Short mmCIF file of N, CA and C in Angstrom, two decimals:
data_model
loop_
_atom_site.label_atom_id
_atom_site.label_comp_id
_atom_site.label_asym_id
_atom_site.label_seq_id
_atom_site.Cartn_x
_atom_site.Cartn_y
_atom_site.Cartn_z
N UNK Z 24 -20.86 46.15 -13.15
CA UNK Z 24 -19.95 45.96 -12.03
C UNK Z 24 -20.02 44.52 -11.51
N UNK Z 25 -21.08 43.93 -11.56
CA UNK Z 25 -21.51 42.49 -10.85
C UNK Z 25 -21.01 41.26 -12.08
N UNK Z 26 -20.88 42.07 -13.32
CA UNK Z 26 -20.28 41.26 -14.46
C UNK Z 26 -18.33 41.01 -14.09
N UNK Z 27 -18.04 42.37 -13.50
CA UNK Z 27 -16.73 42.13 -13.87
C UNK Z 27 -16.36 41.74 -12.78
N UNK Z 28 -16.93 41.63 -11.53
CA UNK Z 28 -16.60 40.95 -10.31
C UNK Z 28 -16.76 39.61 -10.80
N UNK Z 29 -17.91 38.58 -11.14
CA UNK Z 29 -17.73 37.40 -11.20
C UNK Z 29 -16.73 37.45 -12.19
N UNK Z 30 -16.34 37.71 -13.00
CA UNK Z 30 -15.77 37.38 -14.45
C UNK Z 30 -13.92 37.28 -13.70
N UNK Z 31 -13.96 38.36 -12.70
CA UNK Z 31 -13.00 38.32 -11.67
C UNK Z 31 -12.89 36.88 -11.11
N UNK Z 32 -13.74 36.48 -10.03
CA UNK Z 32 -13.40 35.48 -9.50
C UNK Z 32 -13.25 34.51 -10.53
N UNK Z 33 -14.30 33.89 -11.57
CA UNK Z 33 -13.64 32.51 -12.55
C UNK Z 33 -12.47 32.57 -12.55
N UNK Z 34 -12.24 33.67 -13.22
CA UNK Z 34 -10.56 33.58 -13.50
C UNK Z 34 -9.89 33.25 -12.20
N UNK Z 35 -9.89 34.04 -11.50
CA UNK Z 35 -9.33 33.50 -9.82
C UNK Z 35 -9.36 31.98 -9.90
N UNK Z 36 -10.24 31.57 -9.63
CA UNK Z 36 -10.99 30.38 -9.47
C UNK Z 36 -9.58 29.22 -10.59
N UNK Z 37 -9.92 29.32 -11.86
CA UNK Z 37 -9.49 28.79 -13.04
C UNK Z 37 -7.78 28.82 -12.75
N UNK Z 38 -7.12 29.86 -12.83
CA UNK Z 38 -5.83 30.22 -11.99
C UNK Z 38 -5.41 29.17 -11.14
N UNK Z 39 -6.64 29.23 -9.78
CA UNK Z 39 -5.98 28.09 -8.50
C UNK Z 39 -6.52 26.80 -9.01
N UNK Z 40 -7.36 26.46 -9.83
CA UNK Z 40 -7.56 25.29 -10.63
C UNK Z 40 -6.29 24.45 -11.58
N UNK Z 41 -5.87 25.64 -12.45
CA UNK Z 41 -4.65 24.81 -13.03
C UNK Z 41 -2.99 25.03 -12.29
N UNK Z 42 -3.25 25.97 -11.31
CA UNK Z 42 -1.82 25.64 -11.17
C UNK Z 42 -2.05 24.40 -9.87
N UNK Z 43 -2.74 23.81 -8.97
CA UNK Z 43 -3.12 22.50 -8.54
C UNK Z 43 -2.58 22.01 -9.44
N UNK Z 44 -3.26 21.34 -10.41
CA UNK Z 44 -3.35 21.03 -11.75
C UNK Z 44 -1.49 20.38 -11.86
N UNK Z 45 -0.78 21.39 -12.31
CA UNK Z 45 0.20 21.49 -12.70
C UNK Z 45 1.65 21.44 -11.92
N UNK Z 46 1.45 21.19 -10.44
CA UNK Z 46 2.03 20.82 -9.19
C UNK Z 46 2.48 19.45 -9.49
N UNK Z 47 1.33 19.08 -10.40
CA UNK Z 47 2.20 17.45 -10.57
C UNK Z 47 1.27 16.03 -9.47
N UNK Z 48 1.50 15.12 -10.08
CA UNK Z 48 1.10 14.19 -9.28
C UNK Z 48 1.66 13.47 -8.30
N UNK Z 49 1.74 14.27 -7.31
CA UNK Z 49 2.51 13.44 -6.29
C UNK Z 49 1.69 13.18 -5.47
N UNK Z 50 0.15 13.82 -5.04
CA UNK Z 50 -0.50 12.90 -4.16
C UNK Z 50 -1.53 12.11 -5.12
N UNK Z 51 -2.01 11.16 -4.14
CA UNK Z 51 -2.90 10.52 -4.50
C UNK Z 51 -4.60 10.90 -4.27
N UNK Z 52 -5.02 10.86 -5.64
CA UNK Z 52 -6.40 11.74 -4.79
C UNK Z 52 -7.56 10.35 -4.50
N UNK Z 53 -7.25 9.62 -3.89
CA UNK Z 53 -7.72 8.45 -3.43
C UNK Z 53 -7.78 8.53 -1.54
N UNK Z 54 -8.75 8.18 -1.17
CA UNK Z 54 -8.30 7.98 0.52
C UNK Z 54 -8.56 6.46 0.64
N UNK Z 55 -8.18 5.52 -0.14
CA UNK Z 55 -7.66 4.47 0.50
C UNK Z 55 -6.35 4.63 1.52
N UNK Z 56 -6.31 3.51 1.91
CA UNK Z 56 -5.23 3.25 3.04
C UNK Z 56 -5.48 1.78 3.53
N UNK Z 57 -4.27 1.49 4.05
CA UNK Z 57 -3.78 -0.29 4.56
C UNK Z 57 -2.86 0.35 5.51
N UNK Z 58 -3.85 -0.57 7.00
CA UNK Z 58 -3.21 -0.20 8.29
C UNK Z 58 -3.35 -1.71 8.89
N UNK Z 59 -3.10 -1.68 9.88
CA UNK Z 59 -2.93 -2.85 11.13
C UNK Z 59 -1.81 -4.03 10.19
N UNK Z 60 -1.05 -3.99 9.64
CA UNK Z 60 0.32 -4.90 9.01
C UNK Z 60 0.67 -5.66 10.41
N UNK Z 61 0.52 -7.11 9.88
CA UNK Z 61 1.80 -7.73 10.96
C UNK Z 61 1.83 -9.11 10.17
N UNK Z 62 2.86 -9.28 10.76
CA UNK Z 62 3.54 -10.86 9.46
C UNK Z 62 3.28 -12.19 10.68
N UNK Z 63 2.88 -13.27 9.65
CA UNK Z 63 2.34 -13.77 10.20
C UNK Z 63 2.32 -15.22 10.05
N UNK Z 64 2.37 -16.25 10.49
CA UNK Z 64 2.69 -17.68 9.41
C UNK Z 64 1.76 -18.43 8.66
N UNK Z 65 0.25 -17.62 8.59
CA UNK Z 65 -0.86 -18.10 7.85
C UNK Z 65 -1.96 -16.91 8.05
N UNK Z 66 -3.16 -17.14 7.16
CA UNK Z 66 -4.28 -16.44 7.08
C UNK Z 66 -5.33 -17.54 7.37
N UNK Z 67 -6.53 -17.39 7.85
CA UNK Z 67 -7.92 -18.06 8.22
C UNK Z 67 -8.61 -17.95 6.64
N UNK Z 68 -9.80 -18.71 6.35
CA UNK Z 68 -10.43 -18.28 5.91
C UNK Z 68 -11.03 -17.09 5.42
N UNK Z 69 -11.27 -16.33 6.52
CA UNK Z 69 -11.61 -14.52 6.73
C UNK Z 69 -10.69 -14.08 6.24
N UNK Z 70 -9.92 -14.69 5.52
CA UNK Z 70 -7.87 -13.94 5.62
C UNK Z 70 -7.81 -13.00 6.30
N UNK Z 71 -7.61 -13.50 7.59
CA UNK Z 71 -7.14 -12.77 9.32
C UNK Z 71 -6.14 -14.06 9.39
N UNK Z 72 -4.71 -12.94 10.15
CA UNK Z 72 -3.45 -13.56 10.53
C UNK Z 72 -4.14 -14.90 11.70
N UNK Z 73 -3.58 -15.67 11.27
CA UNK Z 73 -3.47 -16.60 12.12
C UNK Z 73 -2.71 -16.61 13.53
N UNK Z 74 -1.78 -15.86 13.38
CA UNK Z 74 -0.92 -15.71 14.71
C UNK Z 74 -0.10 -14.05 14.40
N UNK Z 75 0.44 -14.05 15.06
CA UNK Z 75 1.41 -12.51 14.98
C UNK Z 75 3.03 -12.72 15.28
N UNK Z 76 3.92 -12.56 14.54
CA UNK Z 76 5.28 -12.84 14.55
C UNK Z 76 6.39 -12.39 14.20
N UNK Z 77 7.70 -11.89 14.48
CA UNK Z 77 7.93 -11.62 13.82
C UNK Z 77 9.44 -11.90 13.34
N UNK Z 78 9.44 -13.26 13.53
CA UNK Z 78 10.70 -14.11 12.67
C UNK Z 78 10.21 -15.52 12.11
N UNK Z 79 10.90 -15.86 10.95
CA UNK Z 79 10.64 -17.11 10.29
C UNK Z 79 11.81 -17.87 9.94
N UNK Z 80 11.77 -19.21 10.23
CA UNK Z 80 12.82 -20.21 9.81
C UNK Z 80 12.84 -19.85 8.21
N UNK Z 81 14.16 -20.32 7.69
CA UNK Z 81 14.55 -20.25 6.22
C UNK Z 81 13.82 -21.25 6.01
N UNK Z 82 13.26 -20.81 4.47
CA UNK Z 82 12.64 -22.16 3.51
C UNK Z 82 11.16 -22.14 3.89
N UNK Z 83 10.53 -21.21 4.38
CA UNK Z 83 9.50 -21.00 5.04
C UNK Z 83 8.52 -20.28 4.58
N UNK Z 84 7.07 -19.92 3.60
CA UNK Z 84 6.20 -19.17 3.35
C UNK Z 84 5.70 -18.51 4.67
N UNK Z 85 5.87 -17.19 4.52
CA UNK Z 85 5.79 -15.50 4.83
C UNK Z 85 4.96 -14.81 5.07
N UNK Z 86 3.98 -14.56 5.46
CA UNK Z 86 2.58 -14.21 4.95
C UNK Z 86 2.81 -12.46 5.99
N UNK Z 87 2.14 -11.49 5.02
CA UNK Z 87 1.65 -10.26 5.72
C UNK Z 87 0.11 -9.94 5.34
N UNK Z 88 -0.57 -9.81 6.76
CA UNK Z 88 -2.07 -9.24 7.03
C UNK Z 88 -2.05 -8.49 6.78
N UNK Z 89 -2.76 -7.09 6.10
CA UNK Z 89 -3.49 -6.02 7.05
C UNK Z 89 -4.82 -5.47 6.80
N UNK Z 90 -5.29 -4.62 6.53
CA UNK Z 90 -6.71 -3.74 6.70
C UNK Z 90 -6.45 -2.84 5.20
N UNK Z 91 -7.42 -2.86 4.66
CA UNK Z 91 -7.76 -2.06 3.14
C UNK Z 91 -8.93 -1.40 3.67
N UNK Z 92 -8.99 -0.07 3.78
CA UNK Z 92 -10.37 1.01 4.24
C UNK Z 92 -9.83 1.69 2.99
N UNK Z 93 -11.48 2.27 2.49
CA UNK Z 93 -11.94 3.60 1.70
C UNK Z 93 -11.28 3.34 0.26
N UNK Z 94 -10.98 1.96 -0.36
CA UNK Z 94 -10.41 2.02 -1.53
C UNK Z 94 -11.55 1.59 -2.58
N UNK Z 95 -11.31 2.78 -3.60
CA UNK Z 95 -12.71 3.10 -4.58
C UNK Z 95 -12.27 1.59 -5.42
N UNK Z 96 -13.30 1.53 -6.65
CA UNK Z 96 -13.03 0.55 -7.12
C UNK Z 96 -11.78 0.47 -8.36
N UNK Z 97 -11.16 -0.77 -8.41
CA UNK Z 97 -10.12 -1.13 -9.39
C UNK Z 97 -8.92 -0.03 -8.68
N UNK Z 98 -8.83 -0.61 -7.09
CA UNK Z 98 -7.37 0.22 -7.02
C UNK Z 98 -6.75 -0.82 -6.60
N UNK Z 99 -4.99 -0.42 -6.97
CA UNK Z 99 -3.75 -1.12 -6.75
C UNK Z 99 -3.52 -1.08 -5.57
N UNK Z 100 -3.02 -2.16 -5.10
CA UNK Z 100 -2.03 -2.32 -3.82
C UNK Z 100 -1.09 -3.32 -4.13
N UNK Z 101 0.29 -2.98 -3.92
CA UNK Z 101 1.80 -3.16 -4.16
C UNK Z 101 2.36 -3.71 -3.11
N UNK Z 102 2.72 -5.04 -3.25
CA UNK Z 102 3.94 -5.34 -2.05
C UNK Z 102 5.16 -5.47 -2.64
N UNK Z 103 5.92 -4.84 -1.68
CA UNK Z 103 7.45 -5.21 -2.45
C UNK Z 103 8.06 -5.71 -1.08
N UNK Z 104 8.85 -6.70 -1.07
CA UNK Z 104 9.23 -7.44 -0.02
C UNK Z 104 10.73 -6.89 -0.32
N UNK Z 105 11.36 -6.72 0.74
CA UNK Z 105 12.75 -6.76 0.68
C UNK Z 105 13.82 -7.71 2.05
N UNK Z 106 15.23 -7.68 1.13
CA UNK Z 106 16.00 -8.58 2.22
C UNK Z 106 16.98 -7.47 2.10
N UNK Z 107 17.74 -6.97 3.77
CA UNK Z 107 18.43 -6.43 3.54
C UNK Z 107 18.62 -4.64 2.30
N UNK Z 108 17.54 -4.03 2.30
CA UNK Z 108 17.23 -3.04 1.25
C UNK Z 108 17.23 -3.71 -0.11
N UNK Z 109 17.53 -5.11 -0.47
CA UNK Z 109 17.37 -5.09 -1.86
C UNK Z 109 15.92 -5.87 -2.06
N UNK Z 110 15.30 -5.52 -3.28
CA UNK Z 110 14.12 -6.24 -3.66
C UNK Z 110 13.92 -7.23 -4.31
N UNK Z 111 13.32 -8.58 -3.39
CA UNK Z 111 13.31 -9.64 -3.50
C UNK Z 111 11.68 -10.13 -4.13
N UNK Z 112 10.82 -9.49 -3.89
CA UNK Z 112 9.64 -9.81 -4.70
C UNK Z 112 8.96 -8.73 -4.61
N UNK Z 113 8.26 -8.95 -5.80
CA UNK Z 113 6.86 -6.97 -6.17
C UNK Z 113 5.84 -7.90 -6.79
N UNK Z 114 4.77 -7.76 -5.83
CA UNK Z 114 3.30 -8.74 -6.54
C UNK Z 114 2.04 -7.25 -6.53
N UNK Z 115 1.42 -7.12 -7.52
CA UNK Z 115 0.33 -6.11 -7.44
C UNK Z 115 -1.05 -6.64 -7.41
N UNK Z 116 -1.81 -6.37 -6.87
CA UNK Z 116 -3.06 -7.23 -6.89
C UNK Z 116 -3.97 -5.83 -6.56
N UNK Z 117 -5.34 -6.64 -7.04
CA UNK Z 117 -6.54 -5.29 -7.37
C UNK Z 117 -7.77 -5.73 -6.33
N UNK Z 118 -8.31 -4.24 -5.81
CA UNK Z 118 -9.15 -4.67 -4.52
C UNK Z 118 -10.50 -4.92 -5.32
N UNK Z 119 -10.67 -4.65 -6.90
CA UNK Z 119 -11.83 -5.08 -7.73
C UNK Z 119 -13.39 -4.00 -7.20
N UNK Z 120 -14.27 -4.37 -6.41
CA UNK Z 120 -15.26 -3.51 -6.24
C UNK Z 120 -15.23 -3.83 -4.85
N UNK Z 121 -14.27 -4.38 -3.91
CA UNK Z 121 -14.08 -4.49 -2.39
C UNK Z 121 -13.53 -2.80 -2.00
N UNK Z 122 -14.25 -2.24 -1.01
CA UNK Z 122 -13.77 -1.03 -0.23
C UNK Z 122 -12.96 -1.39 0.70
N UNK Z 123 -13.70 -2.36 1.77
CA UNK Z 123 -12.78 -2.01 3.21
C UNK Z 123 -12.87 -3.81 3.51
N UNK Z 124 -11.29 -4.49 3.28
CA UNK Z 124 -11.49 -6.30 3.66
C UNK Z 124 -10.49 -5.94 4.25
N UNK Z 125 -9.83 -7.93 4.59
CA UNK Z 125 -8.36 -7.75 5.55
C UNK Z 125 -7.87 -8.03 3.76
N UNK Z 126 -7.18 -8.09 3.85
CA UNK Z 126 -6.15 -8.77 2.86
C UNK Z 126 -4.22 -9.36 3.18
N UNK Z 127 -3.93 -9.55 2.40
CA UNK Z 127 -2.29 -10.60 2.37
C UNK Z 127 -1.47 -11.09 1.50
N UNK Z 128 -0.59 -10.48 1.64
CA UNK Z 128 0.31 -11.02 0.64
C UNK Z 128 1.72 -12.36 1.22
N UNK Z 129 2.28 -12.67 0.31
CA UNK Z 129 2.99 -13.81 0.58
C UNK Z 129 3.91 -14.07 -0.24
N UNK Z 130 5.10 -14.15 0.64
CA UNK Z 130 6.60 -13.96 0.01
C UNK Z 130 6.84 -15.69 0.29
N UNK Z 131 7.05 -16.28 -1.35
CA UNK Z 131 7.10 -17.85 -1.19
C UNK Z 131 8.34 -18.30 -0.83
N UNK Z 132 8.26 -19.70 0.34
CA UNK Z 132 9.18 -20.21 0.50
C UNK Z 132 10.74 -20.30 -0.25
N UNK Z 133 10.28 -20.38 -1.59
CA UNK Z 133 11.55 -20.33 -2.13
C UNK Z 133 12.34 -18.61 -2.55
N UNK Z 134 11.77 -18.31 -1.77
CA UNK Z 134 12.59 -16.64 -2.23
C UNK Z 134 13.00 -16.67 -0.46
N UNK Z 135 12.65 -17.39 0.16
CA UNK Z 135 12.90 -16.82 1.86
C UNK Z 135 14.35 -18.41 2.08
N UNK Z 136 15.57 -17.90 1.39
CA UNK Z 136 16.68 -19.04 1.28
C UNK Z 136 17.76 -18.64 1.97
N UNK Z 137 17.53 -16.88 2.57
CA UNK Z 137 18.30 -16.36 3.08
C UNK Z 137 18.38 -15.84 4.58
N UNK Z 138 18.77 -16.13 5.52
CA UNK Z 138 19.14 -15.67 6.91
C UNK Z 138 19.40 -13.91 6.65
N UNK Z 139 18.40 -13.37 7.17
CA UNK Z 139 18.82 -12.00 7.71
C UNK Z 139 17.03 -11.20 8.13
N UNK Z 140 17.78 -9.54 7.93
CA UNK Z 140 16.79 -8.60 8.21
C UNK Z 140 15.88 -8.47 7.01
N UNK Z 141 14.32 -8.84 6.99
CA UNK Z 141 13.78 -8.52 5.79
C UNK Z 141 12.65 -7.23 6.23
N UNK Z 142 11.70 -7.12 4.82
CA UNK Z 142 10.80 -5.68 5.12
C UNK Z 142 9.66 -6.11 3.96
N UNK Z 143 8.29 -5.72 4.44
CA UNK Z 143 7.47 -5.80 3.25
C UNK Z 143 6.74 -4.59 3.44
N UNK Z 144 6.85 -3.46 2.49
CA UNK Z 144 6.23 -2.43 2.04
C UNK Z 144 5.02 -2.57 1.55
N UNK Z 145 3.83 -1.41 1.47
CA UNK Z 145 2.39 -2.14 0.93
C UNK Z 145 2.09 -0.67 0.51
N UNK Z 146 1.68 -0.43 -0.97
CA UNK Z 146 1.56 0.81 -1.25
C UNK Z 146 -0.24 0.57 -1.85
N UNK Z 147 -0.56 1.75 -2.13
CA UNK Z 147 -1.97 2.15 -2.93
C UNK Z 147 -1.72 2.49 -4.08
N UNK Z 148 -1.86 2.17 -5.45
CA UNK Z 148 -1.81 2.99 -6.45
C UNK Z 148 -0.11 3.45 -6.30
N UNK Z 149 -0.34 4.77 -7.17
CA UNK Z 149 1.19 4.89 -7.66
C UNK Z 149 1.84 5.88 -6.74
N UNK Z 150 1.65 5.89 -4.99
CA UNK Z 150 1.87 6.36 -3.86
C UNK Z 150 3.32 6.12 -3.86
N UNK Z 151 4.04 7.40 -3.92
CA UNK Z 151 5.76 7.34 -3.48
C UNK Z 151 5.99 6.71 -2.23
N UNK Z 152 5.13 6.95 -1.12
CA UNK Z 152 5.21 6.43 0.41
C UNK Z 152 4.23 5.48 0.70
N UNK Z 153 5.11 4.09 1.31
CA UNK Z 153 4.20 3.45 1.58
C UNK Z 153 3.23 3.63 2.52
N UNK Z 154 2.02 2.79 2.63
CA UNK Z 154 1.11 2.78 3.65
C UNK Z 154 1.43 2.19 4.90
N UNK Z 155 2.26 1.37 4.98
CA UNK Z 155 3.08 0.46 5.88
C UNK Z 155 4.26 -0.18 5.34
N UNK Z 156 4.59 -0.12 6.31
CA UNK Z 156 6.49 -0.94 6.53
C UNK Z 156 6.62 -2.02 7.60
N UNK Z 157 7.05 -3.09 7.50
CA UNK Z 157 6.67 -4.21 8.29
C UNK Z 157 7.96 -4.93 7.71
N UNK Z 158 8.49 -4.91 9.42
CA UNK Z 158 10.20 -5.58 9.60
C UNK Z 158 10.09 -6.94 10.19
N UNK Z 159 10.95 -7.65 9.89
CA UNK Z 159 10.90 -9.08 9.88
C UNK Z 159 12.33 -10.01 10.23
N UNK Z 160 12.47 -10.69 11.11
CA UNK Z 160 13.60 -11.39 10.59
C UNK Z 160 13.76 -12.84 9.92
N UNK Z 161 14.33 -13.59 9.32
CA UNK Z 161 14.97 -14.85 8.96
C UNK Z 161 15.82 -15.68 9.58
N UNK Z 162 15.83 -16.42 10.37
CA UNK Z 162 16.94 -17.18 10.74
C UNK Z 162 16.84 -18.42 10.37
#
């Protein structure tokens, strides 16, 4: 009886194992995360924003801060900058054996030629939703 009860649960067990499993990858089983975003017109040394802002003259390098907590080693983080919903730059860079730094990315002067509403997204790995969204203008 104590045979066919466990022999019961594995299977149970194995069951809620592969259909998890088979749900697909839509989360990330990572608890990294990138919080405190704000755009900024330089980084320090520490790469900490130099100031907090949130418009830039045309012809102007771009810079976005923020916070990397709990990211295991060799994970992705994605910026995709946009003007207006279309995508104007995607740079990927690797946090290597760093868990928790500031970090920044930087949309170069010569892609910032345009006057309007821009956005820089910052993802983890192959996360459908970003970690932050950070609005901007151009004039």
């Amino acid at each position: 009886m104590k045979k066919n009860k466990l022999t019961l649960y594995l299977v149970a067990i194995t069951i809620m194992m592969v259909s998890v499993l088979l749900m697909g990858a839509s989360c990330s089983a990572t608890s990294a995360n990138v919080s405190n975003a704000v755009m900024t017109t330089g980084v320090d040394d520490s790469s900490l924003p130099i100031d907090e802002v949130t418009s830039f003259p045309v012809n102007t390098d771009v810079y976005v801060a923020a916070e990397l907590h709990n990211a295991p080693d060799d994970t992705d983080i994605t910026f995709i900058w946009y003007l207006e919903d279309q995508v104007v730059d995607s740079v990927t860079i690797n946090n290597g054996d760093v868990s928790d730094a500031p970090l920044w990315g930087i949309l170069p002067a010569e892609l910032v030629t345009t006057p309007g509403n821009y956005a820089v997204e910052i993802y983890i790995d192959d996360r459908e939703d970003p970690d932050t969204v950070t609005e901007f203008t151009v004039k």
